[in-house]
PDB file of C-alpha atoms in Angstrom:
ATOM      1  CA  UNK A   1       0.000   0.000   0.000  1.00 54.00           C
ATOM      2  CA  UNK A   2       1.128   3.517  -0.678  1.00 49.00           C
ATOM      3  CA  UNK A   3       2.365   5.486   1.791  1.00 58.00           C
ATOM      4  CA  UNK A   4       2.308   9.195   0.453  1.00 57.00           C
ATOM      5  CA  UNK A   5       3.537  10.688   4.045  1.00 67.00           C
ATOM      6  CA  UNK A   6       6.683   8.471   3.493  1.00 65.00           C
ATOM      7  CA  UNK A   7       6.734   9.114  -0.100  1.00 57.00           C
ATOM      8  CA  UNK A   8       6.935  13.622   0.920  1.00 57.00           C
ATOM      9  CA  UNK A   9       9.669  12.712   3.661  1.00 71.00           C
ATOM     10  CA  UNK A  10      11.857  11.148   1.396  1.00 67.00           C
ATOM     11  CA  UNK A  11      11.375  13.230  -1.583  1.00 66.00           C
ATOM     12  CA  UNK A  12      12.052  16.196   1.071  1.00 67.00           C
ATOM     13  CA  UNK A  13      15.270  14.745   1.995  1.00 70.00           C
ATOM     14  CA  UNK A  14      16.103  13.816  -1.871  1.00 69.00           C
ATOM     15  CA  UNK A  15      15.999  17.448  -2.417  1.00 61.00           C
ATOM     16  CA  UNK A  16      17.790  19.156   0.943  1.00 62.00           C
ATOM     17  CA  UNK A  17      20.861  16.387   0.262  1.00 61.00           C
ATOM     18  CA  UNK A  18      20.731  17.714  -3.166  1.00 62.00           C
ATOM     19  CA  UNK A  19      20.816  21.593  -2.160  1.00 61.00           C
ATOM     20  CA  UNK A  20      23.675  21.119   0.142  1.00 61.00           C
ATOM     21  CA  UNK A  21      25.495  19.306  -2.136  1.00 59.00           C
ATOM     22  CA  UNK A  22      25.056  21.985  -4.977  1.00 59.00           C
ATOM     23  CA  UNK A  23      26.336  24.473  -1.929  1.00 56.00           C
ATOM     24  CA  UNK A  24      29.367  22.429  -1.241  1.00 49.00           C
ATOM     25  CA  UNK A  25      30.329  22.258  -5.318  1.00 50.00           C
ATOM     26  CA  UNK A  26      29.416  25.888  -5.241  1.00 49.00           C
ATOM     27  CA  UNK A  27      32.212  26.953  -2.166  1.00 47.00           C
ATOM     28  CA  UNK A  28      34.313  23.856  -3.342  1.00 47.00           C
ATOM     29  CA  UNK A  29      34.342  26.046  -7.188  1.00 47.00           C
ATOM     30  CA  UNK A  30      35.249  29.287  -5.831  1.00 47.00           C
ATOM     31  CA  UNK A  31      38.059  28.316  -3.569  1.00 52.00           C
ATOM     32  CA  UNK A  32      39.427  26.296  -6.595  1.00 65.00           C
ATOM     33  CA  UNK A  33      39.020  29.628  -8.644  1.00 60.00           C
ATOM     34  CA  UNK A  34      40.366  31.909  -6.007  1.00 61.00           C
ATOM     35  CA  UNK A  35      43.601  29.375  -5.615  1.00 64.00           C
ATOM     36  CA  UNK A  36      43.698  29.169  -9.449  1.00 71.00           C
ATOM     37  CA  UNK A  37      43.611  32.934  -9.668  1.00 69.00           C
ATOM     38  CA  UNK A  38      46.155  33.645  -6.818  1.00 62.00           C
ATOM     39  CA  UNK A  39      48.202  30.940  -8.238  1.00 65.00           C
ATOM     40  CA  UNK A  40      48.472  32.304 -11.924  1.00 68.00           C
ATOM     41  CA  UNK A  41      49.505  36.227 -10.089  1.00 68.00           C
ATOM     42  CA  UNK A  42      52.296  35.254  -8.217  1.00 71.00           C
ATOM     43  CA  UNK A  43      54.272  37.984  -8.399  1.00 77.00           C
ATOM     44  CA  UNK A  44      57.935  37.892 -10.263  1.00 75.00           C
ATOM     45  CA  UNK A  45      60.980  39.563  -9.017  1.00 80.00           C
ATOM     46  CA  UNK A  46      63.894  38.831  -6.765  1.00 88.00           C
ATOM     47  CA  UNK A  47      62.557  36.794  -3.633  1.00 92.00           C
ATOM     48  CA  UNK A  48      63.795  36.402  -0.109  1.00 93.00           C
ATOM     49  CA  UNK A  49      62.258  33.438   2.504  1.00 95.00           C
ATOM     50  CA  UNK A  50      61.752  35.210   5.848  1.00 96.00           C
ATOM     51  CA  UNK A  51      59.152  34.116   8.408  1.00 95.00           C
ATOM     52  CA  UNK A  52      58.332  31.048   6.343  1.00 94.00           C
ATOM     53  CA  UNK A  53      56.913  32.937   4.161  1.00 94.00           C
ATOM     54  CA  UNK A  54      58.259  34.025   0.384  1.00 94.00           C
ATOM     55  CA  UNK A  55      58.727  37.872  -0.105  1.00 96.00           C
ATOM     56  CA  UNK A  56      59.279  39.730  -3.803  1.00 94.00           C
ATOM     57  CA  UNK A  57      61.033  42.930  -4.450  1.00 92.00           C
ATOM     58  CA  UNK A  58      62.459  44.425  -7.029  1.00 86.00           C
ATOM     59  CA  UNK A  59      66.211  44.601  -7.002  1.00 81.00           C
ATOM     60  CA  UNK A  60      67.683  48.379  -8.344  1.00 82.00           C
ATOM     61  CA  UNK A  61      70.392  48.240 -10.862  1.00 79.00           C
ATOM     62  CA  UNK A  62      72.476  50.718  -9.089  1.00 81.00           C
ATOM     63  CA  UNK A  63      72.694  48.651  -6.061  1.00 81.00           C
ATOM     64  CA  UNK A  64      73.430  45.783  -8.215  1.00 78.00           C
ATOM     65  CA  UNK A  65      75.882  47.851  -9.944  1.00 79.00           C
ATOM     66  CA  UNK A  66      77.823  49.405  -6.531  1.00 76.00           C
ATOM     67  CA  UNK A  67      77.533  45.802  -5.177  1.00 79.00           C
ATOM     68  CA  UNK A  68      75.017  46.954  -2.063  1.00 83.00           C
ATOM     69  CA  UNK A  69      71.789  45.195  -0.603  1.00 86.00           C
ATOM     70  CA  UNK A  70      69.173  46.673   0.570  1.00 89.00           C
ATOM     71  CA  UNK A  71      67.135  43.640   1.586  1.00 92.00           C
ATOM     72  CA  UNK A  72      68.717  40.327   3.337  1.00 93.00           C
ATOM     73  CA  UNK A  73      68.274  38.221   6.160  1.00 95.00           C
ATOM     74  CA  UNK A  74      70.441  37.608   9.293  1.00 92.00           C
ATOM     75  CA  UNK A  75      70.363  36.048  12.291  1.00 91.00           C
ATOM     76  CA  UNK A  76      66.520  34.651  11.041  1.00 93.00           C
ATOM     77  CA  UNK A  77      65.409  38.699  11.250  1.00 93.00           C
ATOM     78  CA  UNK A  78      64.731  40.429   8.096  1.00 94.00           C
ATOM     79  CA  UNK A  79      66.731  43.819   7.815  1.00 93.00           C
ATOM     80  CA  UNK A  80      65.664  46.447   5.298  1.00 91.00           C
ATOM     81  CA  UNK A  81      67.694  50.008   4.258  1.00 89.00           C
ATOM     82  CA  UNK A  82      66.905  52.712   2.991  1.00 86.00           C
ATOM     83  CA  UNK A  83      69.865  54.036   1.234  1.00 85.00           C
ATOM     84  CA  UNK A  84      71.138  57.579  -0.721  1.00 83.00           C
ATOM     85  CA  UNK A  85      72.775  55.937  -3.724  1.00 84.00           C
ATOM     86  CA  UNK A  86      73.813  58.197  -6.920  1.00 81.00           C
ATOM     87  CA  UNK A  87      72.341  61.244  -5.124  1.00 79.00           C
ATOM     88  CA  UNK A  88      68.723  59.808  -4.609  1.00 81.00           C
ATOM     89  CA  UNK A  89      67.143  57.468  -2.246  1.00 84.00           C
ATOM     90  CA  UNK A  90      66.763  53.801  -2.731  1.00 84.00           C
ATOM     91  CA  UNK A  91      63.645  52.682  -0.987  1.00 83.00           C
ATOM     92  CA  UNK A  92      63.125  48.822  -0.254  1.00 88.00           C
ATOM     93  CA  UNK A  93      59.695  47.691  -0.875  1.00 92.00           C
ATOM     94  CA  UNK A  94      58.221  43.957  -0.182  1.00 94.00           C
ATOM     95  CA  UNK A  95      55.152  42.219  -0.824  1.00 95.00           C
ATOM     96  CA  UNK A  96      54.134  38.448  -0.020  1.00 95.00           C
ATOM     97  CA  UNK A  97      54.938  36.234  -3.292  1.00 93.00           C
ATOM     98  CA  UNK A  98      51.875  34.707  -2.617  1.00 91.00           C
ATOM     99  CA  UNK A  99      48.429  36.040  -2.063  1.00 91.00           C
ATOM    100  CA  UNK A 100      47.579  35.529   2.283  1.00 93.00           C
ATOM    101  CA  UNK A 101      44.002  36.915   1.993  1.00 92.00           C
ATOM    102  CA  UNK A 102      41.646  37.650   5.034  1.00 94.00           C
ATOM    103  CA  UNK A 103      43.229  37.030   8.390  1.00 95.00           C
ATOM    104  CA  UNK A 104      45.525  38.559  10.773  1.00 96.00           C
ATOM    105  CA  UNK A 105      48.650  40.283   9.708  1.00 97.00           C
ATOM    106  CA  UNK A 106      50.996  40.661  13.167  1.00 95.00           C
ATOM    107  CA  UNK A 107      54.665  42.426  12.721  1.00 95.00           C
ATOM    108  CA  UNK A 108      57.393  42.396  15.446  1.00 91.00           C
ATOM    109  CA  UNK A 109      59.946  44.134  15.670  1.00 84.00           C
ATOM    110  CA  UNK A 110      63.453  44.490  17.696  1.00 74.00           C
ATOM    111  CA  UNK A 111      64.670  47.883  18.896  1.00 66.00           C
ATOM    112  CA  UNK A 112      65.740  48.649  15.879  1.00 63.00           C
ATOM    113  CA  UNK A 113      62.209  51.025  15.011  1.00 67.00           C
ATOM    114  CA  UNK A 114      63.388  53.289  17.415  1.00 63.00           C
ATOM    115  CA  UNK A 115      66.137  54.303  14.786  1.00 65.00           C
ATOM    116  CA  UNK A 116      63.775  55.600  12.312  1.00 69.00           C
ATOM    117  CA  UNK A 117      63.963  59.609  12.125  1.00 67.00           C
ATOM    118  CA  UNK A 118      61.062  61.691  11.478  1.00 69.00           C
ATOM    119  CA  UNK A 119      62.155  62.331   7.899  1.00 74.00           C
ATOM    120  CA  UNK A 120      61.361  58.808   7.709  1.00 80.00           C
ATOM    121  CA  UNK A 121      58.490  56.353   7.379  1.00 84.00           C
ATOM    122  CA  UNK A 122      57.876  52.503   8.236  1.00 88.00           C
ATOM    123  CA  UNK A 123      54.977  51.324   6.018  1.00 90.00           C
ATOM    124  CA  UNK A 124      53.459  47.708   7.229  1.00 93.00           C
ATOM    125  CA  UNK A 125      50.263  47.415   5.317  1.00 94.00           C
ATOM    126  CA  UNK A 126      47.744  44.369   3.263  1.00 94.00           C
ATOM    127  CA  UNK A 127      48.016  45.750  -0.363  1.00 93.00           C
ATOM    128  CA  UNK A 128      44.380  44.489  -1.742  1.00 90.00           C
ATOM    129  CA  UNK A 129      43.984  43.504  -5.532  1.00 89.00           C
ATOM    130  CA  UNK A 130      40.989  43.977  -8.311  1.00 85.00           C
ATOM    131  CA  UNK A 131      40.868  41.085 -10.326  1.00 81.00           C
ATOM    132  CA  UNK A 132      39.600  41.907 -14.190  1.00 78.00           C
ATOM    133  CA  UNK A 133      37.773  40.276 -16.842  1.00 75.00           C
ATOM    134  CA  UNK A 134      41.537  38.276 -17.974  1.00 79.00           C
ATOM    135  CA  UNK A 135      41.644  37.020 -14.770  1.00 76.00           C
ATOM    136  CA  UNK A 136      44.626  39.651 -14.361  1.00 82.00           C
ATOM    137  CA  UNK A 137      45.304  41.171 -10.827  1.00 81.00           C
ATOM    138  CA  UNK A 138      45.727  44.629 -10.387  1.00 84.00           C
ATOM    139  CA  UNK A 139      46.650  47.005  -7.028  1.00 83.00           C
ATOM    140  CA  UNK A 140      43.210  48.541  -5.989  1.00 83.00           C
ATOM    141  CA  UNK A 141      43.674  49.818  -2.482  1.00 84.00           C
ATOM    142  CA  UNK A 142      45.674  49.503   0.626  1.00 88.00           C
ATOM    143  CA  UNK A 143      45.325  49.452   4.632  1.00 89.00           C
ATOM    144  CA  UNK A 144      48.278  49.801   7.015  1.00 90.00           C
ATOM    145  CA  UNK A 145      50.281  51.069   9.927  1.00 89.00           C
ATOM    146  CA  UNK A 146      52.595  54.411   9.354  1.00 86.00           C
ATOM    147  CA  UNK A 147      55.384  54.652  11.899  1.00 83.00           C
ATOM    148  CA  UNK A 148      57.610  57.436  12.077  1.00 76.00           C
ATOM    149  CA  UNK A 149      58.663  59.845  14.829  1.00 69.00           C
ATOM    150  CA  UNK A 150      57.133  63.609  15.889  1.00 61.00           C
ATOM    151  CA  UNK A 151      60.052  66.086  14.951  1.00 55.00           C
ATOM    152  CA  UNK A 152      59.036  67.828  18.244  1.00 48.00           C
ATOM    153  CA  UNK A 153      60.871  65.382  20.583  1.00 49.00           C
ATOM    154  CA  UNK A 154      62.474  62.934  18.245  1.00 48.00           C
ATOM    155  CA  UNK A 155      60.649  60.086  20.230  1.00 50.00           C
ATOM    156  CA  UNK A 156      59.512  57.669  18.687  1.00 50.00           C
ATOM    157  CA  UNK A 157      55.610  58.496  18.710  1.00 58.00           C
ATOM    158  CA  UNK A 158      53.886  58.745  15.812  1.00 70.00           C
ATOM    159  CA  UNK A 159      51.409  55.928  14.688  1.00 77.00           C
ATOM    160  CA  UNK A 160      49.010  56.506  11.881  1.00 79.00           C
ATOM    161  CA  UNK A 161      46.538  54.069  10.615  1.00 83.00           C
ATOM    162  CA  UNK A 162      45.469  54.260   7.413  1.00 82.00           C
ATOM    163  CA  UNK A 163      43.340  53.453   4.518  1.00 80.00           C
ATOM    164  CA  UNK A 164      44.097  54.057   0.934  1.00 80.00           C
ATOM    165  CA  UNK A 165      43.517  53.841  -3.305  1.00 75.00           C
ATOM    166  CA  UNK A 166      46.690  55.186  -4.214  1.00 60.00           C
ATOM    167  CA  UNK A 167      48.056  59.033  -3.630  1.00 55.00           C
ATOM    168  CA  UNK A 168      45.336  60.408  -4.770  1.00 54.00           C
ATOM    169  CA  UNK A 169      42.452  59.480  -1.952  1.00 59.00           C
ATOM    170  CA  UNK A 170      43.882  58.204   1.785  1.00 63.00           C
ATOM    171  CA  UNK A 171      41.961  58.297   4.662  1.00 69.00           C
ATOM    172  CA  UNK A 172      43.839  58.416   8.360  1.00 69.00           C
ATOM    173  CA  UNK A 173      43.200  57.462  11.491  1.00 67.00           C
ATOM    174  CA  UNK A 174      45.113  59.257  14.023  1.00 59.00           C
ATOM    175  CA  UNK A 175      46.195  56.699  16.572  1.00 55.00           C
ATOM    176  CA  UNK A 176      47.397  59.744  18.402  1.00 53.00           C
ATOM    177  CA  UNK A 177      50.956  60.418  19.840  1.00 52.00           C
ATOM    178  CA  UNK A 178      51.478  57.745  21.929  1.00 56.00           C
ATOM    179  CA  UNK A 179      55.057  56.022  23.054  1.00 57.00           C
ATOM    180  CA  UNK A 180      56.371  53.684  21.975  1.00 62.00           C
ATOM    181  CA  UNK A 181      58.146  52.851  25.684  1.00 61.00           C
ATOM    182  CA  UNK A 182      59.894  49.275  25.163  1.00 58.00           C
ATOM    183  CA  UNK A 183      62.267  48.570  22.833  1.00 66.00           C
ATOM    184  CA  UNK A 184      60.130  45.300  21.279  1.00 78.00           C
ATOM    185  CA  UNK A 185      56.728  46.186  19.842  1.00 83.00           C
ATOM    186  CA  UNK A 186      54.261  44.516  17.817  1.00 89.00           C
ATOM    187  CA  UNK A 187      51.628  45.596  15.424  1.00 91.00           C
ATOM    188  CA  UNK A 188      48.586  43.794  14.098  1.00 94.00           C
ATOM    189  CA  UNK A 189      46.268  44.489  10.888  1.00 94.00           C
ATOM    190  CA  UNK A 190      43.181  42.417  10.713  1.00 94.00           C
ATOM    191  CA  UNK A 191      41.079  42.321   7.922  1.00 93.00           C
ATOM    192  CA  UNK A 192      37.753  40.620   6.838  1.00 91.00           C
ATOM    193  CA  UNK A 193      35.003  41.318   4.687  1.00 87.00           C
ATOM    194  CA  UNK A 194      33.290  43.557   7.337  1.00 87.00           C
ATOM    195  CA  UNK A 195      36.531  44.984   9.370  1.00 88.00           C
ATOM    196  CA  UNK A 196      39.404  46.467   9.322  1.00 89.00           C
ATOM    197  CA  UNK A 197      41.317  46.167  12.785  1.00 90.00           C
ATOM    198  CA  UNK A 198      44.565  47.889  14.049  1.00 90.00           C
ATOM    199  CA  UNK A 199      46.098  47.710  17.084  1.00 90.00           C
ATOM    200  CA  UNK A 200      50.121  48.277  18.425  1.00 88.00           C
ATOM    201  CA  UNK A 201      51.383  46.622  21.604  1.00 88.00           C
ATOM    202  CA  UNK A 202      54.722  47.712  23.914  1.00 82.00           C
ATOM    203  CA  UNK A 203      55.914  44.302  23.581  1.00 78.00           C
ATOM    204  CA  UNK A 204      55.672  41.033  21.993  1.00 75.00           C
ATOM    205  CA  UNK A 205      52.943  39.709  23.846  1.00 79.00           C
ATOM    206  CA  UNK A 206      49.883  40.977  23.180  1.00 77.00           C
ATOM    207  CA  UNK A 207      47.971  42.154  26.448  1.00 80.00           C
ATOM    208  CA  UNK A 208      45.357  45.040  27.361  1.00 79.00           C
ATOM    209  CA  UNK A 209      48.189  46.694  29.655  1.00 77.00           C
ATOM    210  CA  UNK A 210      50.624  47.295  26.795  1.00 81.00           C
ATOM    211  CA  UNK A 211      48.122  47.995  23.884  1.00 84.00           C
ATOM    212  CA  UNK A 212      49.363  51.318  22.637  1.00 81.00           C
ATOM    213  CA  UNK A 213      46.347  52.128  20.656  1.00 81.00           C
ATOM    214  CA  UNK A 214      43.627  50.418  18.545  1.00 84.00           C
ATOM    215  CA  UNK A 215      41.194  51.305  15.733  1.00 84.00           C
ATOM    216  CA  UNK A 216      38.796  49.268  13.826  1.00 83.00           C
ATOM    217  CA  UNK A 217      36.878  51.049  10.868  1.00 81.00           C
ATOM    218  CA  UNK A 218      34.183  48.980   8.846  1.00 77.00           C
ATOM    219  CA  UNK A 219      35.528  47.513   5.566  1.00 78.00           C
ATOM    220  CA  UNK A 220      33.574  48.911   2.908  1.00 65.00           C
ATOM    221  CA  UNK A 221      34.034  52.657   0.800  1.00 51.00           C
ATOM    222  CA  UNK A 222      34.453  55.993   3.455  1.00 46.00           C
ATOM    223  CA  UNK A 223      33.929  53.817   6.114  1.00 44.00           C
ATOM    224  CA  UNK A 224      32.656  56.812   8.731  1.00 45.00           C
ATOM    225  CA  UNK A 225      31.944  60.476   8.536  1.00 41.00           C
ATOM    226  CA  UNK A 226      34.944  61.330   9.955  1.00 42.00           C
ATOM    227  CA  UNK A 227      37.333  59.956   7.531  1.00 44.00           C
ATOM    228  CA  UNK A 228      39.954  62.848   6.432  1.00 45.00           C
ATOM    229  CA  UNK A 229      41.040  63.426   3.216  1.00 41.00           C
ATOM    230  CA  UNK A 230      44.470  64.366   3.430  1.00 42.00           C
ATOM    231  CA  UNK A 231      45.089  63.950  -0.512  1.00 37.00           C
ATOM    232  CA  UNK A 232      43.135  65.852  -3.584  1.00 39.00           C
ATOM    233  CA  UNK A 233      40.692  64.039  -5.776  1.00 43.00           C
ATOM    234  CA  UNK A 234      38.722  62.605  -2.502  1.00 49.00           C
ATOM    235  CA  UNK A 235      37.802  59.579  -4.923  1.00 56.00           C
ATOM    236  CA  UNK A 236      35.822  57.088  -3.158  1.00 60.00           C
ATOM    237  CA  UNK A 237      37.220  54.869  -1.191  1.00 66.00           C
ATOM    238  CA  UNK A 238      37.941  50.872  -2.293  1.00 73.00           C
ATOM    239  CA  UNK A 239      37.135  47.978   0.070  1.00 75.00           C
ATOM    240  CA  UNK A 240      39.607  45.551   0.644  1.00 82.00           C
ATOM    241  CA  UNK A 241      39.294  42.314  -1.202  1.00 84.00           C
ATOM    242  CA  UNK A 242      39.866  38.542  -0.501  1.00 87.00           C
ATOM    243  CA  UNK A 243      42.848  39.031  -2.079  1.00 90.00           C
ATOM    244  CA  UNK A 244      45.561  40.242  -0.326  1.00 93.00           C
ATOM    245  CA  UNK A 245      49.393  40.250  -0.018  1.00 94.00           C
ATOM    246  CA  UNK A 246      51.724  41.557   2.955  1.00 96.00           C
ATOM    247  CA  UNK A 247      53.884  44.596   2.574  1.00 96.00           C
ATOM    248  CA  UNK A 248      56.868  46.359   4.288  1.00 95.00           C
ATOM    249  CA  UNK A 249      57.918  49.463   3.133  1.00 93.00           C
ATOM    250  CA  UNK A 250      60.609  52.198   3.978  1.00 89.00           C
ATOM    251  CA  UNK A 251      60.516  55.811   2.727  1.00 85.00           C
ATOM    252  CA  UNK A 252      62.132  59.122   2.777  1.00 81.00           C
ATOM    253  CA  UNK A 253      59.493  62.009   3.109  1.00 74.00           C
ATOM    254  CA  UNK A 254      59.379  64.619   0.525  1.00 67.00           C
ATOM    255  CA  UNK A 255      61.176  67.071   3.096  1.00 63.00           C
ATOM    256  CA  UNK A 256      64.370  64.855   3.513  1.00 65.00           C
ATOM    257  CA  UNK A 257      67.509  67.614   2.433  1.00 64.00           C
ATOM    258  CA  UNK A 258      71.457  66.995   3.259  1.00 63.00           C
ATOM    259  CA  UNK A 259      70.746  64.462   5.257  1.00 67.00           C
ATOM    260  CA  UNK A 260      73.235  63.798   7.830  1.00 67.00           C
ATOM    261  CA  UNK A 261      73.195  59.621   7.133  1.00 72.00           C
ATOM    262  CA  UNK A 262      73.123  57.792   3.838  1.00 79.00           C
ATOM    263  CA  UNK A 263      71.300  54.878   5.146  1.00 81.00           C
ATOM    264  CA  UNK A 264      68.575  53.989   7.655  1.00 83.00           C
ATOM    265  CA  UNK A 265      68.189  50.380   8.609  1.00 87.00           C
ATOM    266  CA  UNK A 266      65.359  48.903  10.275  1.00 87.00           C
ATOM    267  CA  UNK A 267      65.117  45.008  11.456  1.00 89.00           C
ATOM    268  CA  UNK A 268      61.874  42.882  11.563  1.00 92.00           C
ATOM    269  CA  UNK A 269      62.051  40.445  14.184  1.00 92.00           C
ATOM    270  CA  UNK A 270      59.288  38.038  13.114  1.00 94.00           C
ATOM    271  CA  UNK A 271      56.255  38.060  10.930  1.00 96.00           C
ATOM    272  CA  UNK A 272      52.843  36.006  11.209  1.00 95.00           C
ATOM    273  CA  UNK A 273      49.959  35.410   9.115  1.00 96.00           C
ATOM    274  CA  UNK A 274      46.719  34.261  10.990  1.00 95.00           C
ATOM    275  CA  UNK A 275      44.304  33.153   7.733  1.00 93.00           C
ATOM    276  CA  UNK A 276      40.548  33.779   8.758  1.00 84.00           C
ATOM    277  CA  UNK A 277      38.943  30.466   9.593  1.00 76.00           C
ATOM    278  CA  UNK A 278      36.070  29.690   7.029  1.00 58.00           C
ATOM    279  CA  UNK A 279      33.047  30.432   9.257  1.00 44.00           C
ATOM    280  CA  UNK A 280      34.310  33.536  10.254  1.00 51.00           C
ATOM    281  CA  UNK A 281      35.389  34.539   6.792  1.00 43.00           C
ATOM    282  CA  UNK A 282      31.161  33.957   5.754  1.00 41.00           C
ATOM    283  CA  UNK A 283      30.224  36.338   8.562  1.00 39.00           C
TER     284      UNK A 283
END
């Protein structure tokens, strides 16, 4: 005899297996895409392994040619110089071979930071990428951690957290002027889909008694009304995406004159990536 209350229940179930196996191939696809694209833009350049991690940079022929580096490891720490060569600066810039994506992006370094002047400026940022009809990545926007020092005292003080397209349109968040006391500090940049999270401790260990400051801004275009403009064009902010690389940079400001030095080294005691577990990264 025919059981037609059976006959729904299964048919029910038929279909929900069916629907969460369609979502499964559906996430299972776009991860394989997402690999597939990162894979295909790995970036090309000179590389260095620091970290665990692969880093790319571009070497500059007049280094090449005075037989200097800018960019090496020692002692497992990654050191970095900025350096007057052939009467300009030559500033070192790094980015993650590979793409990292969401997660958290934590820098530590030695007390070598407290060696940067305040002509100078410590970039640590996630460089975020458009991807275009080709498949083809391109830079679309950037969020990071400025650290310099206040000309004022010379102490090492000034942390500025940022968001970014390109020169153009930049957004800051003043962290204020606070110190930078011990001689290790660490500094984190999360980002997910919805967040963007900074925060810089006095030491290695992260704990509420040495957090020097903090700011989390939603991740989406002018996140808050009281974004600043510091550039012209104000263009519209860019979110940033899934994809993302790490990036270190070291640079001269546009006031730098007969400068009493003609280098400025800086040494990164440790890096970490922290990827954003999947159920977080659906939030």
């Amino acid at each position: 005899m025919f059981n037609y209350s059976i006959y729904v229940m299964i048919k029910k179930s038929i279909v929900f297996c069916l629907t969460i196996l369609i979502i499964v191939l559906g996430i299972s696809s776009c991860e394989n895409q997402d690999a597939k694209i990162a894979k295909e833009n790995q970036l090309s350049g000179k590389s260095i392994e620091f970290s665990g991690i692969s880093w790319t940079y571009q070497e500059e022929s007049v280094l090449k040619k005075n037989d200097l580096e800018n960019i090496f490891v020692k002692d497992s720490q990654l050191h970095i110089k900025l350096m007057f060569v052939d009467s300009h600066w030559i500033a070192p810039r790094l980015l993650s071979t590979d793409i990292l994506g969401y997660g958290e992006y934590r820098f530590k370094f030695d007390r070598s930071i407290h060696e940067l002047d305040s002509l100078f400026y410590l970039h640590l940022f996630c460089q975020s990428y458009e991807v275009d009809s080709s498949q083809k990545m391109k830079e679309s926007s950037q969020v990071g951690i400025s650290l310099g020092k206040k000309r004022i005292n010379d102490i090492m003080n000034k942390i500025l957290y940022y968001a970014r397209n390109d020169k153009e349109s930049m957004s800051q968040y003043n962290s204020g002027s606070e110190y930078m006391r011990n001689e290790y500090t660490t500094h984190y940049i999360s980002v997910d889909s919805n967040y963007v999270t900074f925060t810089s401790y006095n030491d290695y260990t992260p704990m509420k008694y040495n957090q020097i400051a903090t700011f989390k801004t939603i991740n989406r275009a002018n996140p808050n009304a009281e974004v600043k403009i510091t550039y012209p064009g104000e263009q519209p902010l860019k979110r940033a995406s899934k994809y993302l690389r790490a990036g270190i940079e070291l640079v001269p400001s546009e006031k730098v004159k007969n400068y009493k030095k003609n280098e400025i080294e800086i040494i990164i005691d440790d890096f970490e990536f922290i990827p954003l577990k999947k159920e977080e990264s659906k939030k």
